[in-house]
Each structure stands twice: as structure tokens, then as C-alpha cells.
Coordinates of C-alpha atoms in Angstrom, one line a residue:
Chain A
X13 CA 8.6 40.3 8.8
X14 CA 7.1 42.6 6.3
X15 CA 3.7 41.5 5.1
X16 CA 4.6 41.3 1.4
X17 CA 7.9 39.6 1.8
X18 CA 6.1 37.0 3.9
X19 CA 3.5 36.7 1.1
X20 CA 6.3 36.2 -1.5
X21 CA 8.1 33.7 0.7
X22 CA 5.1 31.5 1.2
X23 CA 4.3 31.6 -2.5
X24 CA 7.8 30.5 -3.3
X25 CA 7.5 27.6 -0.9
X26 CA 4.3 26.5 -2.6
X27 CA 5.8 26.8 -6.1
X28 CA 9.0 24.9 -5.0
X29 CA 6.9 22.0 -3.6
X30 CA 4.8 21.6 -6.7
X31 CA 7.9 21.8 -8.9
X32 CA 9.5 18.9 -6.8
X33 CA 6.4 16.8 -7.4
X34 CA 6.3 17.3 -11.1
X35 CA 10.0 16.8 -11.5
X36 CA 9.8 13.6 -9.4
X37 CA 7.4 12.0 -11.9
X38 CA 9.3 13.1 -14.9
X39 CA 12.5 12.3 -13.2
X40 CA 11.5 8.7 -12.4
X41 CA 10.3 8.1 -16.0
X42 CA 13.4 9.7 -17.6
X43 CA 15.7 7.9 -15.2
X44 CA 14.1 4.5 -15.8
X45 CA 14.2 5.0 -19.6
X46 CA 17.8 6.1 -19.5
X47 CA 19.0 3.2 -17.4
X48 CA 17.0 0.6 -19.3
X49 CA 18.1 1.9 -22.7
X50 CA 21.1 -0.4 -23.1
X51 CA 18.9 -3.5 -22.3
X52 CA 16.4 -2.5 -25.0
X53 CA 19.2 -1.7 -27.4
X54 CA 21.3 -4.9 -26.8
X55 CA 18.7 -7.5 -26.0
X56 CA 15.9 -5.9 -28.0
X57 CA 12.6 -7.7 -28.6
X58 CA 13.9 -10.8 -26.9
X59 CA 13.0 -9.1 -23.6
X60 CA 9.3 -9.5 -24.5
X61 CA 9.1 -12.7 -26.5
X62 CA 11.5 -15.0 -24.6
X63 CA 10.8 -16.9 -21.4
X64 CA 14.4 -17.6 -20.7
X65 CA 15.5 -15.5 -17.8
X66 CA 19.1 -16.5 -17.0
X67 CA 20.8 -13.2 -16.2
X68 CA 23.9 -14.6 -14.6
X69 CA 24.7 -17.4 -17.1
X70 CA 27.2 -17.2 -19.8
X71 CA 25.9 -16.1 -22.3
X72 CA 23.1 -14.5 -20.2
X73 CA 19.5 -14.5 -21.4
X74 CA 17.1 -11.8 -20.6
X75 CA 13.6 -13.0 -21.6
X76 CA 11.1 -11.3 -19.3
X77 CA 7.9 -12.6 -21.0
X78 CA 7.1 -15.2 -18.3
X79 CA 7.6 -12.6 -15.5
X80 CA 5.4 -10.1 -17.3
X81 CA 2.7 -12.7 -17.7
X82 CA 3.1 -13.8 -14.1
X83 CA 2.6 -10.2 -12.9
X84 CA -0.6 -10.0 -15.0
X85 CA -1.9 -13.4 -13.8
X86 CA -1.3 -12.5 -10.2
X87 CA -3.0 -9.1 -10.7
X88 CA -6.0 -10.7 -12.4
X89 CA -6.5 -13.6 -10.1
X90 CA -5.8 -11.5 -7.0
X91 CA -8.4 -8.9 -8.0
X92 CA -10.8 -11.7 -9.0
X93 CA -10.6 -13.2 -5.5
X94 CA -10.6 -10.1 -3.4
X95 CA -13.2 -7.9 -5.2
X96 CA -16.3 -10.2 -4.7
X97 CA -15.6 -10.7 -0.9
X98 CA -14.9 -7.0 -0.5
X99 CA -18.1 -6.2 -2.2
X100 CA -20.1 -8.5 0.1
X101 CA -18.5 -7.1 3.2
X102 CA -19.1 -3.5 1.9
X103 CA -22.7 -4.3 1.2
X104 CA -23.1 -5.6 4.8
X105 CA -21.4 -2.7 6.4
X106 CA -23.3 -0.2 4.2
X107 CA -26.7 -1.6 4.6
X108 CA -27.1 -3.9 7.6
X109 CA -24.4 -3.2 10.2
X110 CA -25.2 -1.1 13.2
X111 CA -23.2 2.1 13.5
X112 CA -21.0 0.7 16.3
X113 CA -20.5 -2.6 14.5
X114 CA -19.6 -0.8 11.3
X115 CA -17.1 1.5 13.1
X116 CA -15.5 -1.5 14.8
X117 CA -15.1 -3.6 11.6
X118 CA -13.8 -0.6 9.8
X119 CA -11.2 -0.1 12.5
X120 CA -10.0 -3.7 12.1
X121 CA -9.6 -3.1 8.4
X122 CA -7.8 0.1 8.9
X123 CA -5.3 -1.5 11.2
X124 CA -4.8 -4.4 8.7
X125 CA -4.1 -1.8 6.0
X126 CA -1.2 -0.6 8.1
X127 CA 0.4 -4.1 8.6
X128 CA 3.6 -4.2 6.6
X129 CA 3.5 -6.7 3.7
X130 CA 6.6 -8.4 5.0
X131 CA 4.7 -9.3 8.2
X132 CA 1.8 -10.8 6.3
X133 CA 4.3 -12.8 4.2
X134 CA 6.2 -14.0 7.3
X135 CA 3.0 -15.1 9.1
X136 CA 1.9 -17.1 6.1
X137 CA 5.3 -18.5 5.5
X138 CA 5.5 -19.7 9.1
X139 CA 2.0 -21.0 9.6
X140 CA 0.4 -21.7 6.2
X141 CA 3.3 -22.8 4.0
X142 CA 4.1 -26.0 5.9
X143 CA 0.6 -27.2 5.3
X144 CA 1.4 -27.7 1.6
X145 CA 4.0 -30.4 2.4
X146 CA 1.4 -32.2 4.4
X147 CA -1.0 -32.6 1.5
X148 CA 1.8 -33.6 -0.9
X149 CA 2.5 -30.4 -2.8
X150 CA 6.1 -30.2 -3.7
X151 CA 6.5 -26.5 -3.7
X152 CA 5.8 -24.9 -0.3
X153 CA 5.8 -21.4 -1.8
X154 CA 3.6 -21.0 -4.8
X155 CA 1.1 -19.0 -6.7
X156 CA -1.8 -20.0 -4.3
X157 CA 0.1 -18.9 -1.2
X158 CA 1.0 -15.6 -2.9
X159 CA -2.6 -15.0 -3.7
X160 CA -3.6 -15.6 -0.1
X161 CA -1.1 -13.1 1.0
X162 CA -2.3 -10.6 -1.6
X163 CA -5.8 -11.2 -0.4
X164 CA -5.0 -10.0 3.1
X165 CA -3.0 -7.1 1.7
X166 CA -5.6 -5.7 -0.5
X167 CA -8.9 -6.6 1.2
X168 CA -8.8 -3.5 3.5
X169 CA -8.2 -1.0 0.7
X170 CA -10.7 -2.6 -1.7
X171 CA -13.4 -2.9 0.9
X172 CA -12.9 0.7 2.1
X173 CA -13.1 2.1 -1.4
X174 CA -16.2 0.2 -2.3
X175 CA -17.9 1.1 1.0
X176 CA -17.1 4.8 0.5
X177 CA -18.7 4.7 -2.9
X178 CA -21.8 2.9 -1.6
X179 CA -22.1 5.3 1.3
X180 CA -21.9 8.3 -1.1
X181 CA -25.0 7.3 -3.0
X182 CA -27.9 9.7 -2.0
X183 CA -30.3 8.2 0.5
X184 CA -33.3 9.2 -1.7
X185 CA -32.3 6.7 -4.4
X186 CA -32.5 3.9 -1.9
X187 CA -35.7 5.2 -0.4
X188 CA -37.3 5.3 -3.9
X189 CA -36.3 1.7 -4.5
X190 CA -37.7 0.7 -1.1
X191 CA -40.9 2.6 -1.9
X192 CA -41.4 0.5 -5.0
X193 CA -41.3 -2.6 -2.8
X194 CA -37.8 -3.9 -3.3
X195 CA -36.4 -5.7 -0.3
X196 CA -33.2 -4.3 1.2
X197 CA -30.8 -6.8 -0.4
X198 CA -32.2 -6.1 -3.8
X199 CA -32.0 -2.4 -3.3
X200 CA -28.4 -2.6 -2.3
X201 CA -27.2 -4.9 -5.0
X202 CA -29.3 -3.6 -7.9
X203 CA -30.0 0.1 -7.2
X204 CA -27.2 1.3 -4.9
X205 CA -24.5 -0.7 -6.6
X206 CA -25.5 0.6 -10.0
X207 CA -25.4 4.2 -8.7
X208 CA -22.0 3.5 -7.1
X209 CA -20.7 1.6 -10.1
X210 CA -17.9 4.2 -11.1
X211 CA -16.7 4.1 -7.5
X212 CA -16.7 0.3 -7.5
X213 CA -14.8 0.1 -10.8
X214 CA -12.3 2.6 -9.4
X215 CA -11.8 0.4 -6.4
X216 CA -11.1 -2.6 -8.7
X217 CA -8.6 -0.6 -10.7
X218 CA -6.8 0.7 -7.6
X219 CA -6.7 -2.8 -6.1
X220 CA -5.2 -4.2 -9.3
X221 CA -2.6 -1.4 -9.2
X222 CA -1.7 -2.3 -5.6
X223 CA -1.3 -5.9 -6.5
X224 CA 0.8 -5.4 -9.6
X225 CA 3.3 -3.3 -7.6
X226 CA 3.4 -5.6 -4.6
X227 CA 6.9 -7.0 -4.0
X228 CA 7.6 -8.7 -0.7
X229 CA 4.5 -10.9 -0.6
X230 CA 5.0 -12.3 -4.1
X231 CA 8.8 -12.6 -3.5
X232 CA 8.6 -14.5 -0.2
X233 CA 5.4 -16.5 -1.0
X234 CA 5.6 -17.0 -4.7
X235 CA 8.5 -19.4 -4.9
X236 CA 10.6 -17.5 -7.4
X237 CA 10.6 -19.6 -10.6
X238 CA 10.8 -17.5 -13.7
X239 CA 8.2 -19.5 -15.6
X240 CA 4.5 -19.3 -16.2
X241 CA 2.7 -21.5 -13.6
X242 CA 0.4 -24.2 -15.0
X243 CA -1.6 -24.7 -11.9
X244 CA -2.2 -22.9 -8.7
X245 CA 0.4 -24.8 -6.8
X246 CA 3.3 -24.0 -9.1
X247 CA 6.0 -21.6 -8.0
X248 CA 6.3 -18.3 -9.9
X249 CA 8.1 -15.0 -10.0
X250 CA 6.9 -11.6 -11.0
X251 CA 8.7 -8.5 -12.2
X252 CA 8.7 -6.9 -8.8
X253 CA 10.1 -10.0 -7.2
X254 CA 12.9 -10.1 -9.7
X255 CA 13.9 -6.5 -9.0
X256 CA 14.0 -6.9 -5.2
X257 CA 15.7 -10.2 -5.1
X258 CA 18.3 -9.7 -7.9
X259 CA 19.1 -6.0 -7.7
X260 CA 21.2 -6.1 -4.6
X261 CA 23.7 -8.5 -6.2
X262 CA 23.8 -7.0 -9.6
X263 CA 26.9 -5.1 -10.8
X264 CA 25.9 -1.6 -11.6
X265 CA 25.9 -0.6 -15.2
X266 CA 25.8 -4.3 -16.3
X267 CA 23.2 -5.6 -18.8
X268 CA 21.4 -7.3 -16.0
X269 CA 21.2 -4.0 -14.1
X270 CA 19.7 -2.4 -17.2
X271 CA 17.3 -5.3 -17.7
X272 CA 16.0 -4.9 -14.2
X273 CA 15.4 -1.2 -14.8
X274 CA 13.5 -2.3 -17.9
X275 CA 11.2 -4.3 -15.7
X276 CA 10.8 -1.3 -13.5
X277 CA 9.8 0.7 -16.5
X278 CA 7.2 -1.9 -17.5
X279 CA 5.8 -1.8 -14.0
X280 CA 5.6 2.0 -13.9
X281 CA 3.8 1.9 -17.3
X282 CA 1.3 -0.6 -15.9
X283 CA 0.7 1.6 -12.8
X284 CA 0.4 4.8 -14.8
X285 CA -2.2 3.1 -17.0
X286 CA -4.2 1.9 -14.0
X287 CA -4.1 5.4 -12.4
X288 CA -5.1 7.1 -15.7
X289 CA -8.1 4.7 -16.0
X290 CA -9.0 5.4 -12.4
X291 CA -8.9 9.2 -13.0
X292 CA -11.0 8.8 -16.2
X293 CA -13.6 6.7 -14.4
X294 CA -14.0 9.3 -11.6
X295 CA -14.0 12.2 -13.9
X296 CA -16.7 10.8 -16.1
X297 CA -18.7 10.1 -13.0
X298 CA -18.4 13.7 -11.9
X299 CA -19.9 15.1 -15.1
Chain B
X143 CA -51.1 -28.2 4.0
X144 CA -47.8 -28.0 5.9
X145 CA -45.9 -28.5 2.7
X146 CA -47.7 -25.6 1.0
X147 CA -47.0 -23.3 3.9
X148 CA -43.4 -24.1 3.9
X149 CA -43.1 -23.5 0.2
X150 CA -44.8 -20.1 0.5
X151 CA -42.5 -19.2 3.4
X152 CA -39.5 -20.2 1.4
X153 CA -40.2 -17.9 -1.5
X154 CA -41.4 -15.1 0.7
X155 CA -39.1 -12.1 -0.2
X156 CA -38.9 -11.0 3.4
X157 CA -37.4 -14.2 4.6
X158 CA -35.1 -14.2 1.6
X159 CA -34.0 -10.8 2.6
X160 CA -33.3 -12.1 6.1
X161 CA -31.3 -15.0 4.8
X162 CA -29.1 -12.7 2.7
X163 CA -28.5 -10.5 5.7
X164 CA -27.4 -13.5 7.7
X165 CA -25.1 -14.7 4.9
X166 CA -23.5 -11.3 4.5
X167 CA -23.0 -11.0 8.3
X168 CA -21.4 -14.4 8.5
X169 CA -19.1 -13.6 5.6
X170 CA -18.1 -10.3 7.2
X171 CA -17.5 -11.8 10.6
X172 CA -15.4 -14.7 9.1
X173 CA -13.1 -12.3 7.4
X174 CA -12.9 -10.0 10.4
X175 CA -12.0 -13.0 12.5
X176 CA -9.3 -14.1 9.9
X177 CA -7.8 -10.7 10.0
X178 CA -7.7 -10.7 13.8
X179 CA -6.1 -14.2 13.7
X180 CA -3.5 -12.8 11.4
X181 CA -2.7 -10.0 13.9
X182 CA -2.5 -12.4 16.8
X183 CA -0.3 -14.8 14.9
X184 CA 2.0 -11.9 14.1
X185 CA 2.0 -10.5 17.6
X186 CA 1.7 -13.4 20.1
X187 CA 4.4 -16.0 19.2
X188 CA 7.1 -13.3 19.3
X189 CA 6.3 -11.7 22.6
X190 CA 7.9 -14.4 24.6
X191 CA 11.3 -13.5 23.1
X192 CA 11.0 -9.9 24.3
X193 CA 13.5 -9.1 26.9
X194 CA 15.8 -6.2 27.8
X195 CA 18.6 -7.9 25.9
X196 CA 16.4 -8.4 22.8
X197 CA 15.8 -4.7 22.6
X198 CA 19.3 -3.5 23.5
X199 CA 21.7 -6.0 22.0
X200 CA 22.9 -6.5 18.4
X201 CA 22.4 -10.0 16.8
X202 CA 25.2 -12.3 17.4
X203 CA 26.3 -15.9 16.8
X204 CA 24.8 -16.2 13.3
X205 CA 21.3 -14.8 14.4
X206 CA 21.1 -17.5 17.1
X207 CA 21.3 -15.0 20.0
X208 CA 21.5 -11.3 20.8
X209 CA 18.8 -8.8 20.0
X210 CA 17.5 -6.4 17.4
X211 CA 18.6 -3.0 18.7
X212 CA 20.3 -1.9 15.5
X213 CA 17.2 -2.7 13.5
X214 CA 14.9 -0.8 15.9
X215 CA 17.3 2.2 15.8
X216 CA 17.6 2.1 12.0
X217 CA 13.8 2.0 11.6
X218 CA 13.3 4.9 13.9
X219 CA 16.0 7.0 12.3
X220 CA 14.8 6.3 8.7
X221 CA 11.2 7.0 9.6
X222 CA 12.0 10.3 11.3
X223 CA 14.4 11.5 8.7
X224 CA 12.1 10.6 5.8
X225 CA 9.2 12.4 7.5
X226 CA 11.3 15.4 8.2
X227 CA 11.9 15.7 4.5
X228 CA 8.4 14.6 3.2
X229 CA 6.1 16.3 5.7
X230 CA 6.8 20.0 4.9
X231 CA 6.9 19.3 1.2
X232 CA 3.8 17.1 1.2
X233 CA 1.8 19.5 3.2
X234 CA 2.7 22.4 1.0
X235 CA 1.9 20.3 -2.1
X236 CA -1.4 19.4 -0.6
X237 CA -2.2 23.1 -0.1
X238 CA -1.3 23.8 -3.6
X239 CA -3.6 21.1 -4.8
X240 CA -6.5 22.3 -2.8
X241 CA -6.1 26.1 -3.0
X242 CA -4.8 26.6 -6.6
X243 CA -6.8 25.1 -9.4
X244 CA -4.0 23.2 -11.1
X245 CA -5.4 20.1 -12.6
X246 CA -2.2 18.8 -14.0
X247 CA -0.4 18.8 -10.7
X248 CA -3.2 16.7 -9.2
X249 CA -2.8 14.4 -12.1
X250 CA 0.9 14.1 -11.5
X251 CA 0.4 13.4 -7.8
X252 CA -2.2 10.7 -8.5
X253 CA 0.3 9.1 -10.9
X254 CA 3.0 9.3 -8.2
X255 CA 0.8 7.8 -5.6
X256 CA 0.2 4.7 -7.8
X257 CA 3.9 4.0 -8.5
X258 CA 5.0 0.7 -6.9
X259 CA 7.3 1.1 -4.0
X260 CA 9.9 -1.2 -5.6
X261 CA 10.1 1.3 -8.5
X262 CA 10.8 4.1 -6.0
X263 CA 13.5 1.8 -4.7
X264 CA 15.0 1.4 -8.2
X265 CA 14.9 5.1 -8.8
X266 CA 16.5 5.8 -5.4
X267 CA 19.2 3.2 -6.0
X268 CA 20.1 4.7 -9.3
X269 CA 19.9 8.3 -8.5
X270 CA 20.8 8.7 -4.8
X271 CA 23.0 5.6 -4.2
X272 CA 24.9 5.5 -7.5
X273 CA 24.7 8.7 -9.5
X274 CA 24.9 11.0 -6.5
X275 CA 27.3 8.7 -4.8
X276 CA 25.5 8.2 -1.5
X277 CA 26.0 4.4 -1.6
X278 CA 23.7 2.2 0.5
X279 CA 23.0 4.7 3.3
X280 CA 20.5 6.2 5.7
X281 CA 20.2 9.3 3.6
X282 CA 19.5 7.5 0.3
X283 CA 16.9 5.4 2.0
X284 CA 15.2 8.4 3.7
X285 CA 15.1 10.3 0.5
X286 CA 13.6 7.4 -1.3
X287 CA 11.0 6.8 1.5
X288 CA 10.2 10.6 1.5
X289 CA 9.5 10.6 -2.2
X290 CA 7.3 7.6 -1.7
X291 CA 5.1 9.0 1.1
X292 CA 5.0 12.5 -0.4
X293 CA 1.9 11.8 -2.6
X294 CA 0.2 10.0 0.3
X295 CA 0.6 13.1 2.5
X296 CA -0.3 15.6 -0.1
X297 CA -3.5 13.8 -1.3
X298 CA -4.7 13.5 2.3
X299 CA -3.9 17.1 3.1
X300 CA -5.7 18.0 -0.1
X301 CA -8.8 16.0 0.9
X302 CA -9.0 17.7 4.3
X303 CA -8.4 21.2 3.1
X304 CA -10.8 20.7 0.2
X305 CA -13.5 19.9 2.8
X306 CA -13.2 23.3 4.5
X307 CA -16.4 25.2 3.8
X308 CA -16.1 27.9 1.2
X309 CA -17.7 30.6 3.4
X310 CA -14.7 30.5 5.8
X311 CA -12.4 31.5 3.0
X312 CA -14.8 34.2 1.7
X313 CA -15.1 35.6 5.2
X314 CA -11.3 35.9 5.4
X315 CA -11.0 37.5 2.0
X316 CA -13.7 40.0 3.0
X317 CA -11.6 41.1 5.9
X318 CA -8.8 42.0 3.4
X319 CA -6.5 39.0 3.9
X320 CA -4.2 37.9 1.1
X321 CA -4.4 34.5 -0.3
X322 CA -1.2 33.3 1.4
X323 CA -2.5 34.7 4.7
X324 CA -5.8 33.0 4.3
X325 CA -4.0 29.7 3.7
X326 CA -1.4 29.9 6.4
X327 CA -3.1 31.8 9.1
X328 CA -6.6 30.4 8.9
X329 CA -7.0 27.2 6.8
X330 CA -3.8 25.4 7.9
X331 CA -4.4 26.0 11.7
X332 CA -8.0 24.8 11.3
X333 CA -6.9 21.4 9.9
X334 CA -4.0 21.0 12.3
X335 CA -5.4 17.8 13.8
X336 CA -6.0 16.2 10.4
X337 CA -2.4 17.0 9.5
X338 CA -1.2 15.2 12.6
X339 CA -3.3 12.2 11.6
X340 CA -1.8 12.3 8.2
X341 CA 1.7 12.5 9.6
X342 CA 1.2 9.4 11.7
X343 CA -0.4 7.4 8.9
X344 CA 2.6 8.4 6.8
X345 CA 4.9 7.3 9.6
X346 CA 3.1 3.9 9.7
X347 CA 3.6 3.6 6.0
X348 CA 7.3 4.4 6.1
X349 CA 8.1 2.2 9.1
X350 CA 6.8 -1.0 7.4
X351 CA 8.2 -0.4 3.9
X352 CA 10.6 -3.1 2.8
X353 CA 11.4 -3.3 -0.9
X354 CA 12.8 0.2 -1.4
X355 CA 15.0 -0.1 1.7
X356 CA 16.5 -3.4 0.5
X357 CA 17.7 -1.5 -2.6
X358 CA 18.8 1.8 -1.0
X359 CA 19.5 1.7 2.7
X360 CA 19.5 -1.6 4.4
X361 CA 22.1 -4.3 4.9
X362 CA 21.6 -7.7 6.4
X363 CA 24.1 -7.2 9.1
X364 CA 25.8 -4.0 10.1
X365 CA 28.8 -4.5 12.3
X366 CA 28.6 -1.1 13.8
X367 CA 25.8 1.2 14.7
X368 CA 25.3 4.0 12.1
X369 CA 27.8 6.9 12.7
X370 CA 26.6 9.3 10.0
X371 CA 23.9 9.8 7.4
X372 CA 26.0 7.9 4.9
X373 CA 26.2 4.7 7.0
X374 CA 24.1 1.7 5.9
X375 CA 21.6 0.5 8.5
X376 CA 19.5 -2.4 9.6
X377 CA 15.7 -1.9 9.8
X378 CA 13.0 -4.0 11.3
X379 CA 11.2 -4.9 8.1
X380 CA 14.3 -5.6 6.1
X381 CA 15.7 -7.6 9.0
X382 CA 12.6 -9.7 9.0
X383 CA 12.8 -10.1 5.2
X384 CA 16.4 -11.3 5.3
X385 CA 15.7 -13.6 8.1
X386 CA 12.7 -15.3 6.4
X387 CA 14.4 -15.3 3.0
X388 CA 17.7 -16.8 3.8
X389 CA 17.7 -18.1 7.4
X390 CA 16.1 -21.3 8.5
X391 CA 14.9 -22.7 11.8
X392 CA 17.8 -21.3 13.9
X393 CA 16.7 -17.7 13.3
X394 CA 12.9 -18.3 13.5
X395 CA 12.8 -17.0 17.1
X396 CA 14.4 -13.8 16.1
X397 CA 12.1 -13.4 13.1
X398 CA 9.1 -13.8 15.3
X399 CA 10.4 -11.4 17.9
X400 CA 11.1 -8.9 15.1
X401 CA 7.6 -9.4 13.7
X402 CA 5.9 -8.7 17.0
X403 CA 8.1 -5.7 17.6
X404 CA 7.2 -4.3 14.2
X405 CA 3.5 -5.0 14.7
X406 CA 3.7 -3.2 18.0
X407 CA 5.2 -0.2 16.4
X408 CA 2.5 -0.2 13.7
X409 CA -0.3 -0.5 16.2
X410 CA 1.1 2.3 18.4
X411 CA 1.6 4.7 15.4
X412 CA -1.9 4.0 13.9
X413 CA -3.6 4.2 17.3
X414 CA -2.1 7.7 17.8
X415 CA -3.2 8.6 14.3
X416 CA -6.8 7.5 14.9
X417 CA -6.9 9.1 18.3
X418 CA -6.3 12.5 16.7
X419 CA -9.0 11.9 14.2
X420 CA -11.5 10.8 16.8
X421 CA -10.9 13.9 19.0
X422 CA -11.7 16.1 16.0
X423 CA -15.1 14.6 15.7

């Protein structure tokens, strides 16, 4: 092939691939807005202020407030549990572990990151869920169990991200701290962590994003009641769980179908916000 | 005297440092052990159901007997097809991100990588299955999965290409190479192994994905093996999902067998991915 045709061909390939990516993002947004339009138009504000989610009753009710709140509760509590432990593990791997030890534990985490969420859900459903009945809790699938599942799902990504940001802090900073007489632990928690703060915050945001979009774990372990849980052992249902469990049985073009697209739209807005915050944190750090 | 010595020892910063080290180590090991336990609980209980029939038969008798051959076949088909679509595009996109300074495309890819998989499923259901008339089919599922792993592939390719030293590019330009030649004849070959790693990680991602497939490609029980791209399929993760969501004790054995098969696939795929990475070092 002629040199300049080859050049032109390759350039075209590159342009086409980037166009596909851009159109995918806009396409997803436009499509979700288009499909949820009739829900917004016909149900209106009730979507956001009502807790009554009875999509197949007559007349149906489409109040998603409880599910939106549940998504946020799960995200907040999930991150609250996973981040401190990830941080401690990352500090250990960064500062204390021997290279071989660090490599091995990282490998375990990497494999866990690859375990499908449905497997985590199934293992907990089989081995952990029956324990609730033994201690007299009426709902074998509940918020607590979902949080345990989310913990296993997010601890690899959270730990890896925090560890990367700790490892990227220049050695001189730690040496200076040690030279001033700080013990290792104090150096890592006060000095290194402060230098790595943007990276740690980024890890928290991305972990939260992972949780808010997680479907199968909250669907199988959450119990599926469209109400706000009062305590940790109450069952609950999130936006993602509603989409995955109800969509296959929904008539296309119906109001229910449209309402589920509306919950998809809410989810994508959440995830976009998280990603924008993450980009902003990293960019400010770079400057 | 003894009392005083113990007190001074207790507040000694060095011993405090040692104690925090022990605490951290114990915490880390406990979680590593928990994770290993999770692996073993997923893998071990199902292994005893493995048999030739389990891998070659379709489920029968209301999930009480038979095997999971259609699910294995479906998972492999979907993963291969989605990678065939996503890999070329994702690699090209990664190249664009790294070699052309287009901030907004990186922004777009970051947003894409954060979108929940179930939303990809919704989009795929609406666009591919309904609007484009593909119904619940292999093709619709593969396109949805491809869209989902695309940002994963391209941001990893971006990372590895971005790490190539600048001097290498400058040397090639100094010899009179064009930009596309520099990219495709020098940079891409030099990161071949990383691209292989990325491909296998993406395969691991695709093979375990459940929610988008429930919406676009998978059925609980397919009477026939898929005959064309427009047939619905069974896959390992969705089979496991349907079994644990709507079947009780009688199908527990099949769910456990499916889990350990799925875990085996994941371990193999990731081990290959990591092996390429290690050789590079």
C-alpha cells in the first residue's frame, strides 16, 4: 500500500474510534432522556417525592424517592465501611510489608477484583444469609448483608487506589519526616497521607461510584422492599435493583418502562457527578 | 521501680510504633484470609458436581439434573464476540487519547468508564433489542458488553502508551517517520504485551457481567442451542443469578457447580493476563 494512503487510512480509523466513544456518551444520555420523558411528563414530581412504588397496580404508582434514598444510604454506608479498612491495609502494604508480601497480597486483591458480583452474592446468600434466621432476624436478605457484599466487591479497588496514591508520594517527604524524629506510623498517617490526600479522596469517590451502580449484589442480598430501611436488618431495594429485576417483565413503551429509564437517568447523573468530582480532584492535584 | 519502668516502656514511641505495625499487619492478614475464604467457598463446594455430563449436557428436569453446557457456550460466545468488537475500537481510542492531545475525549471516556453496567444494559435493551429490532439476542448482548468494556480497554491502553519515554518518539520522528507510522510501527508493537494483558482483563470483566445480560441477551432457559447471532442465550453469570433468585434447594447443587465453573474461568483468564504482565518486567 502507498505510504500516504496508509497514513490516511490509519488516521480515519483513529477518528472513527473517537467519534464512536463520543457518540456513545451522548447517545446514552439522549436515549435515557428520550425514553424517560413520558414518565416525567405523566408522573411528574411524584417520581421524586413519593415513596409509593407500585408499578403494576391499578392505578400504578411510581414514587421512587425511597429507592433513590436507599441508593444513597447504601453508597454512604458502604464507603464508610470500606474506606477505613482499605486505608489501614494500604498503609501496611505501603510502609511495612516486605516486597514479596506486598506482591502476594496485591495479587489476592487483584483476583478478588475479578470475581463477578453474582458470585459474591451467591456465596453470601448460601453461607451468610441463613445465619440471620438463627439469631431471630426475620428478613434473611437485608441492608447489612448487602453492605457485606459491597465490602468484598469494593475493597480491592479502594485499597489499590489508595495504595497507588501513597506509593506515588516522593520518598524525600517521608525521609524528611523521619529525620525530624517521627516514628514510621506517624510519618505514614500524618505526612504521607496528607501528601496523598487528593489520591485518597479520588479513591473514595470512585468507590462510591462503584457502589451506587452495583446491581446484582444489592438485588440478591438487599431483600427488595421499596422502602427506606429503619435499621440495618431491614430489607431494601435500590434503583439499580429495580431496573434489573423489573425490566425483563415490563411491557415496552409502558409507563413502567419509562419510569425505569428515569431511574437509569438518575443513576447516570450520579455516576457522572462522581466522575467529574474525581477528575476535578486529580486535576487540581496536578497543578 | 518496676511500675515506673513499665510506664516508660508503654509510652515509648518506638514500642508504640511496633504495636501499630502489628495491628496493621493483623488487620491486613484478616482481610486477606477472608478474601481467600470467599474464593474457597465459591470454588470448593461446587467441584464435586463437576463431571463430563455437567459440562456437556443441558439442564433438565426443572434444574434437578443435567448440566450447564448451554451456559458455558453462551458465555464464551458472548465474551469472544464482544471483545472482537471492543478490542480494535478500544485500542484505537486509547491511542488517540495518548498520542493526540484531546482533553475532551479523555473526559468523555472517563465519564463512560463510570457509568453503571445496568445503565449500559438499559441502553442496550432500548437501542439494540427494541429500536434496532435485535430482540433478546447474542448480538445485542455482545454490543452492550462491548460498549461497556470499551472505556476500560482504552484507558488502560492510554496508560501504557503514555508511559513510553518521549525520546523514543522523538528518535522516530528524527528519522522522518510520519505520526501514524510512529504510532503503528513503533509504539504499538512496543506495548504488545500490555495490550494482551488489557485484553484478558477485559475478557475477565465481560465474562462475569450479569446485569446488562439479563436485560439484553440472556434467558433463563433456552430450549435450543443458539443457531444465529439473533438467538437468545444462557450464560454462566445469568444462569447463576436466575438459579439463586428464583430456585430453591433443588437447584442449589447446580448453582454451586456453576459458581465454581465461573470462578475457574475467571482465575484462568486473570492468570493469563498477569502472566503477560510479569514477563514484561
